[in-house]
Amino acid sequence: MTEADAGVQDAIVIGGGPAGLFAAWRLAVGGAGVTLLETGGDMRASLCGKVTARMQGRNVRPAEKFRLQCQRCDCLTGLGGAAFHFDTNLGYVQGLSRTKVEHDGKGGFRTYSGLERALGDFDRAARAVADAYEVMYRFGLPPARAEGHDPKEPGGRPGRAGFVLADEAFSQAITVDDALTVVDNLLADALAHGLRLRLGARAERVRRRADGTWQVSAGGADLLARNVVVAVGKLGLRFVRSVLDDNAVAYRPSSRVDLGVRLEAPREIVAPLTASCHNPKLTYLNEQGEPVRTFCVCEGGRMMQYAFLDTVVLDGQHCLTTPTQRTNFGIVTTIDVPAGGDGSEYALDFARRVNAAGAGGPVVQPLLELLGRGRVPQPPGSSLVQAIQGDLAASLGPQRVADIAGMVDRMEDLTPGLVGPATVVAAPVVERLFPAVELSDDLQSSAAGLYFAGDCSSKIIGVTYGAATGVVTAESILR
């Protein structure tokens, strides 16, 4: 920077999750002047008070990990983002997989990777994932390699038992303990290279000035930069909308969203599904041609619920260090939103409808009762805290119930007993509901110098994908 513009940094990164952390680190080590803004605090300060993580023999939190849950999780901000605040799955270690399916318009279907489409090229996306892993290994993630796996071979393959696609590509999990190590070391390296870190600083407004630079208002201060990387997670939906509208960024309402439920069953029933891959992805196409797929398999895990805008939605926890006797996973349908509709509002309305049936929260129901295949005199309960037992069919609608039936009936061949009295269904689950932002292959918007990385790019979700997009945006700025 010259003396004339000493107050103008090269970049401001908004959000300290995987995408924001990796973007800020890459910018700092590349010699850029960069500030990272994070609404929450340090990762340790942001961890749930009911979580224990051990590092170098010291307790970070004086409570047992995952023994209890809050009715509403409010620990989803802070360095590391929601992803690293719980044991989680990072995704593919070697070889990017094409796990998404869609009609090809010629009577068949094609497979693709969301990251491949975001970055414009499959090989480029695969390299970005590999690079993200190498950074995590460098900063303390214990390497996990799959013997015999060809890194050039996509994991997606034709399905079985009625599935269009079955993906059992090797992936890697990470515990909170290891996430703390990675985040600590990555952040220390970034700070040593000049990163400015501001915790407890909620970005309130981003606007482009007449001279082409960007002004970010946060915590009562105005910061100036040539570039801004927006890397907020799902909870930042309202903020992202304001940034798009304030700066006339080219976008359209999302036309596709993922809606669905989570299933939970005794771990021994689901064991055949996870025997060779702890996060298998199974997909079929419903009668409307919409993909129905498994999502986020949490073997030995718990379901969790968190506040999202004016509603409550569900997710899964990977309880790797203290597993439970249950396994849960999502079943989501990629919905084509009715013409003229706004996918974000469509998804929120779905969640609100389910919440209304649950007196303001999620609803749980035995699978057999949801499918109309019998009564369960003694419902088996679930890992959710204070969930309402109710009739989900009316709020899900007949098509979503049919999608669930189609999935579990196909899975029954792989996991005998899944369609039985011990399995419960919980809702709502909503994903991929950010507006569809027009982005370059470097994730730059139509407003020069404004980038969107990670979940809020509307292109991808996931820890490793998020980290990869963060690095891509940073390298574009450095060029």
mmCIF file of C-alpha atoms in Angstrom, residues 48-233:
data_model
loop_
_atom_site.group_PDB
_atom_site.id
_atom_site.type_symbol
_atom_site.label_atom_id
_atom_site.label_comp_id
_atom_site.label_asym_id
_atom_site.label_seq_id
_atom_site.Cartn_x
_atom_site.Cartn_y
_atom_site.Cartn_z
ATOM 1 C CA CYS A 48 -20.564 -25.176 23.956
ATOM 2 C CA GLY A 49 -20.161 -25.238 27.758
ATOM 3 C CA LYS A 50 -21.152 -28.909 27.623
ATOM 4 C CA VAL A 51 -18.216 -29.885 25.422
ATOM 5 C CA THR A 52 -14.865 -31.207 26.606
ATOM 6 C CA ALA A 53 -11.916 -31.062 24.287
ATOM 7 C CA ARG A 54 -8.442 -32.186 25.258
ATOM 8 C CA MET A 55 -5.304 -30.599 23.879
ATOM 9 C CA GLN A 56 -1.845 -31.444 25.176
ATOM 10 C CA GLY A 57 -3.379 -33.034 28.247
ATOM 11 C CA ARG A 58 -5.394 -30.002 29.328
ATOM 12 C CA ASN A 59 -9.162 -29.750 29.612
ATOM 13 C CA VAL A 60 -10.613 -26.933 27.564
ATOM 14 C CA ARG A 61 -14.091 -27.352 29.013
ATOM 15 C CA PRO A 62 -14.929 -28.975 32.391
ATOM 16 C CA ALA A 63 -17.937 -30.960 31.221
ATOM 17 C CA GLU A 64 -18.508 -34.243 29.438
ATOM 18 C CA LYS A 65 -18.647 -34.069 25.697
ATOM 19 C CA PHE A 66 -22.104 -34.517 24.204
ATOM 20 C CA ARG A 67 -23.568 -35.996 27.413
ATOM 21 C CA LEU A 68 -26.222 -33.275 27.379
ATOM 22 C CA GLN A 69 -27.738 -30.972 24.817
ATOM 23 C CA CYS A 70 -29.371 -27.592 24.867
ATOM 24 C CA GLN A 71 -32.890 -27.242 23.539
ATOM 25 C CA ARG A 72 -31.571 -24.676 21.047
ATOM 26 C CA CYS A 73 -27.919 -24.567 20.053
ATOM 27 C CA ASP A 74 -26.548 -21.015 20.157
ATOM 28 C CA CYS A 75 -22.848 -21.841 19.786
ATOM 29 C CA LEU A 76 -22.663 -21.620 16.019
ATOM 30 C CA THR A 77 -20.579 -18.452 15.738
ATOM 31 C CA GLY A 78 -16.920 -17.928 16.563
ATOM 32 C CA LEU A 79 -13.659 -18.900 14.898
ATOM 33 C CA GLY A 80 -13.978 -22.253 13.193
ATOM 34 C CA GLY A 81 -17.621 -21.606 12.397
ATOM 35 C CA ALA A 82 -20.435 -24.005 13.134
ATOM 36 C CA ALA A 83 -18.588 -26.822 11.342
ATOM 37 C CA PHE A 84 -15.616 -27.039 13.714
ATOM 38 C CA HIS A 85 -17.644 -26.588 16.900
ATOM 39 C CA PHE A 86 -18.623 -30.250 16.809
ATOM 40 C CA ASP A 87 -16.941 -33.443 15.643
ATOM 41 C CA THR A 88 -17.600 -33.409 11.932
ATOM 42 C CA ASN A 89 -16.899 -34.945 8.542
ATOM 43 C CA LEU A 90 -14.459 -33.116 6.269
ATOM 44 C CA GLY A 91 -15.308 -34.929 3.066
ATOM 45 C CA TYR A 92 -13.163 -36.536 0.394
ATOM 46 C CA VAL A 93 -9.514 -37.135 1.134
ATOM 47 C CA GLN A 94 -8.421 -38.301 -2.311
ATOM 48 C CA GLY A 95 -10.278 -37.881 -5.557
ATOM 49 C CA LEU A 96 -13.189 -35.470 -5.838
ATOM 50 C CA SER A 97 -16.522 -37.231 -6.392
ATOM 51 C CA ARG A 98 -19.452 -36.244 -8.545
ATOM 52 C CA THR A 99 -22.226 -36.904 -6.048
ATOM 53 C CA LYS A 100 -25.009 -34.733 -7.480
ATOM 54 C CA VAL A 101 -27.482 -36.009 -10.062
ATOM 55 C CA GLU A 102 -29.792 -34.186 -12.459
ATOM 56 C CA HIS A 103 -31.668 -34.851 -15.684
ATOM 57 C CA ASP A 104 -29.630 -34.123 -18.763
ATOM 58 C CA GLY A 105 -32.643 -33.003 -20.841
ATOM 59 C CA LYS A 106 -32.239 -35.987 -23.194
ATOM 60 C CA GLY A 107 -34.053 -38.635 -21.192
ATOM 61 C CA GLY A 108 -31.024 -39.569 -19.115
ATOM 62 C CA PHE A 109 -29.159 -38.035 -16.221
ATOM 63 C CA ARG A 110 -25.730 -36.644 -15.474
ATOM 64 C CA THR A 111 -23.613 -36.504 -12.334
ATOM 65 C CA TYR A 112 -21.644 -33.480 -11.188
ATOM 66 C CA SER A 113 -19.860 -31.896 -8.254
ATOM 67 C CA GLY A 114 -21.048 -28.583 -6.875
ATOM 68 C CA LEU A 115 -17.435 -27.470 -6.425
ATOM 69 C CA GLU A 116 -16.672 -28.454 -10.004
ATOM 70 C CA ARG A 117 -19.403 -26.111 -11.216
ATOM 71 C CA ALA A 118 -18.403 -23.343 -8.838
ATOM 72 C CA LEU A 119 -14.792 -23.335 -10.050
ATOM 73 C CA GLY A 120 -15.537 -24.142 -13.684
ATOM 74 C CA ASP A 121 -13.433 -27.277 -14.013
ATOM 75 C CA PHE A 122 -13.356 -30.710 -12.344
ATOM 76 C CA ASP A 123 -9.552 -30.980 -12.196
ATOM 77 C CA ARG A 124 -9.273 -27.500 -10.727
ATOM 78 C CA ALA A 125 -11.844 -28.376 -8.069
ATOM 79 C CA ALA A 126 -10.047 -31.630 -7.253
ATOM 80 C CA ARG A 127 -6.759 -29.765 -6.843
ATOM 81 C CA ALA A 128 -8.431 -27.196 -4.581
ATOM 82 C CA VAL A 129 -9.716 -29.959 -2.303
ATOM 83 C CA ALA A 130 -6.296 -31.639 -2.224
ATOM 84 C CA ASP A 131 -4.644 -28.315 -1.395
ATOM 85 C CA ALA A 132 -7.117 -27.661 1.434
ATOM 86 C CA TYR A 133 -6.255 -31.021 2.960
ATOM 87 C CA GLU A 134 -2.528 -30.402 2.660
ATOM 88 C CA VAL A 135 -2.927 -27.143 4.575
ATOM 89 C CA MET A 136 -4.885 -28.909 7.321
ATOM 90 C CA TYR A 137 -2.269 -31.664 7.531
ATOM 91 C CA ARG A 138 0.459 -29.032 7.761
ATOM 92 C CA PHE A 139 -1.307 -27.418 10.695
ATOM 93 C CA GLY A 140 -2.017 -30.534 12.716
ATOM 94 C CA LEU A 141 -4.759 -32.701 11.210
ATOM 95 C CA PRO A 142 -3.698 -36.351 11.510
ATOM 96 C CA PRO A 143 -3.531 -37.683 7.926
ATOM 97 C CA ALA A 144 -6.010 -40.371 6.913
ATOM 98 C CA ARG A 145 -5.359 -42.129 3.646
ATOM 99 C CA ALA A 146 -7.397 -44.830 1.996
ATOM 100 C CA GLU A 147 -5.214 -47.678 0.779
ATOM 101 C CA GLY A 148 -5.961 -48.753 -2.751
ATOM 102 C CA HIS A 149 -8.034 -45.672 -3.571
ATOM 103 C CA ASP A 150 -7.192 -44.120 -6.920
ATOM 104 C CA PRO A 151 -7.065 -40.321 -6.407
ATOM 105 C CA LYS A 152 -7.997 -39.868 -10.087
ATOM 106 C CA GLU A 153 -11.104 -42.024 -9.825
ATOM 107 C CA PRO A 154 -14.329 -40.150 -8.938
ATOM 108 C CA GLY A 155 -16.152 -41.855 -6.085
ATOM 109 C CA GLY A 156 -19.633 -41.664 -7.600
ATOM 110 C CA ARG A 157 -20.774 -44.798 -9.406
ATOM 111 C CA PRO A 158 -23.995 -46.265 -10.718
ATOM 112 C CA GLY A 159 -26.271 -47.191 -7.874
ATOM 113 C CA ARG A 160 -27.697 -50.421 -6.615
ATOM 114 C CA ALA A 161 -31.031 -51.420 -5.109
ATOM 115 C CA GLY A 162 -32.848 -48.833 -7.206
ATOM 116 C CA PHE A 163 -30.456 -45.931 -6.613
ATOM 117 C CA VAL A 164 -29.280 -43.815 -9.525
ATOM 118 C CA LEU A 165 -25.987 -43.093 -7.773
ATOM 119 C CA ALA A 166 -24.120 -44.557 -4.806
ATOM 120 C CA ASP A 167 -21.021 -42.728 -3.596
ATOM 121 C CA GLU A 168 -18.791 -44.431 -1.067
ATOM 122 C CA ALA A 169 -15.647 -42.392 -1.651
ATOM 123 C CA PHE A 170 -13.275 -42.368 1.307
ATOM 124 C CA SER A 171 -13.661 -39.304 3.509
ATOM 125 C CA GLN A 172 -12.135 -38.093 6.742
ATOM 126 C CA ALA A 173 -13.635 -37.045 10.049
ATOM 127 C CA ILE A 174 -12.230 -34.470 12.451
ATOM 128 C CA THR A 175 -12.809 -34.136 16.178
ATOM 129 C CA VAL A 176 -13.159 -30.843 18.036
ATOM 130 C CA ASP A 177 -9.760 -31.586 19.585
ATOM 131 C CA ASP A 178 -8.038 -31.742 16.202
ATOM 132 C CA ALA A 179 -10.062 -28.805 14.879
ATOM 133 C CA LEU A 180 -8.735 -26.674 17.738
ATOM 134 C CA THR A 181 -5.177 -27.617 16.800
ATOM 135 C CA VAL A 182 -5.691 -26.817 13.118
ATOM 136 C CA VAL A 183 -7.446 -23.506 13.780
ATOM 137 C CA ASP A 184 -4.849 -22.458 16.389
ATOM 138 C CA ASN A 185 -1.897 -23.185 14.137
ATOM 139 C CA LEU A 186 -3.422 -21.740 10.985
ATOM 140 C CA LEU A 187 -4.426 -18.579 12.804
ATOM 141 C CA ALA A 188 -1.014 -18.221 14.457
ATOM 142 C CA ASP A 189 0.662 -18.442 11.057
ATOM 143 C CA ALA A 190 -1.716 -15.850 9.606
ATOM 144 C CA LEU A 191 -1.142 -13.473 12.528
ATOM 145 C CA ALA A 192 2.619 -13.906 12.182
ATOM 146 C CA HIS A 193 2.219 -12.760 8.577
ATOM 147 C CA GLY A 194 0.333 -9.627 9.574
ATOM 148 C CA LEU A 195 -3.341 -10.657 9.697
ATOM 149 C CA ARG A 196 -5.498 -8.230 11.659
ATOM 150 C CA LEU A 197 -8.114 -10.153 13.648
ATOM 151 C CA ARG A 198 -11.235 -8.544 15.082
ATOM 152 C CA LEU A 199 -13.430 -10.805 17.205
ATOM 153 C CA GLY A 200 -16.884 -9.825 18.406
ATOM 154 C CA ALA A 201 -17.173 -7.591 15.328
ATOM 155 C CA ARG A 202 -20.411 -8.125 13.472
ATOM 156 C CA ALA A 203 -20.325 -6.747 9.942
ATOM 157 C CA GLU A 204 -23.405 -4.550 9.596
ATOM 158 C CA ARG A 205 -23.042 -3.081 6.147
ATOM 159 C CA VAL A 206 -20.880 -3.427 3.045
ATOM 160 C CA ARG A 207 -21.002 -0.764 0.377
ATOM 161 C CA ARG A 208 -18.921 0.274 -2.575
ATOM 162 C CA ARG A 209 -17.599 3.826 -2.576
ATOM 163 C CA ALA A 210 -17.363 6.153 -5.531
ATOM 164 C CA ASP A 211 -13.608 5.528 -5.862
ATOM 165 C CA GLY A 212 -14.195 1.769 -6.239
ATOM 166 C CA THR A 213 -12.995 0.785 -2.794
ATOM 167 C CA TRP A 214 -15.206 -0.972 -0.256
ATOM 168 C CA GLN A 215 -16.385 0.250 3.117
ATOM 169 C CA VAL A 216 -17.324 -2.308 5.758
ATOM 170 C CA SER A 217 -19.107 -1.092 8.874
ATOM 171 C CA ALA A 218 -18.541 -3.334 11.881
ATOM 172 C CA GLY A 219 -18.620 -2.743 15.611
ATOM 173 C CA GLY A 220 -18.958 1.003 15.295
ATOM 174 C CA ALA A 221 -15.995 1.358 12.942
ATOM 175 C CA ASP A 222 -15.691 1.765 9.185
ATOM 176 C CA LEU A 223 -12.945 -0.211 7.477
ATOM 177 C CA LEU A 224 -11.771 0.357 3.898
ATOM 178 C CA ALA A 225 -10.431 -2.211 1.455
ATOM 179 C CA ARG A 226 -9.982 -2.873 -2.235
ATOM 180 C CA ASN A 227 -11.621 -6.278 -1.889
ATOM 181 C CA VAL A 228 -14.157 -7.942 0.391
ATOM 182 C CA VAL A 229 -14.669 -11.676 0.866
ATOM 183 C CA VAL A 230 -18.076 -12.522 2.323
ATOM 184 C CA ALA A 231 -17.754 -15.928 3.979
ATOM 185 C CA VAL A 232 -20.683 -16.167 6.367
ATOM 186 C CA GLY A 233 -22.592 -19.388 6.955
#
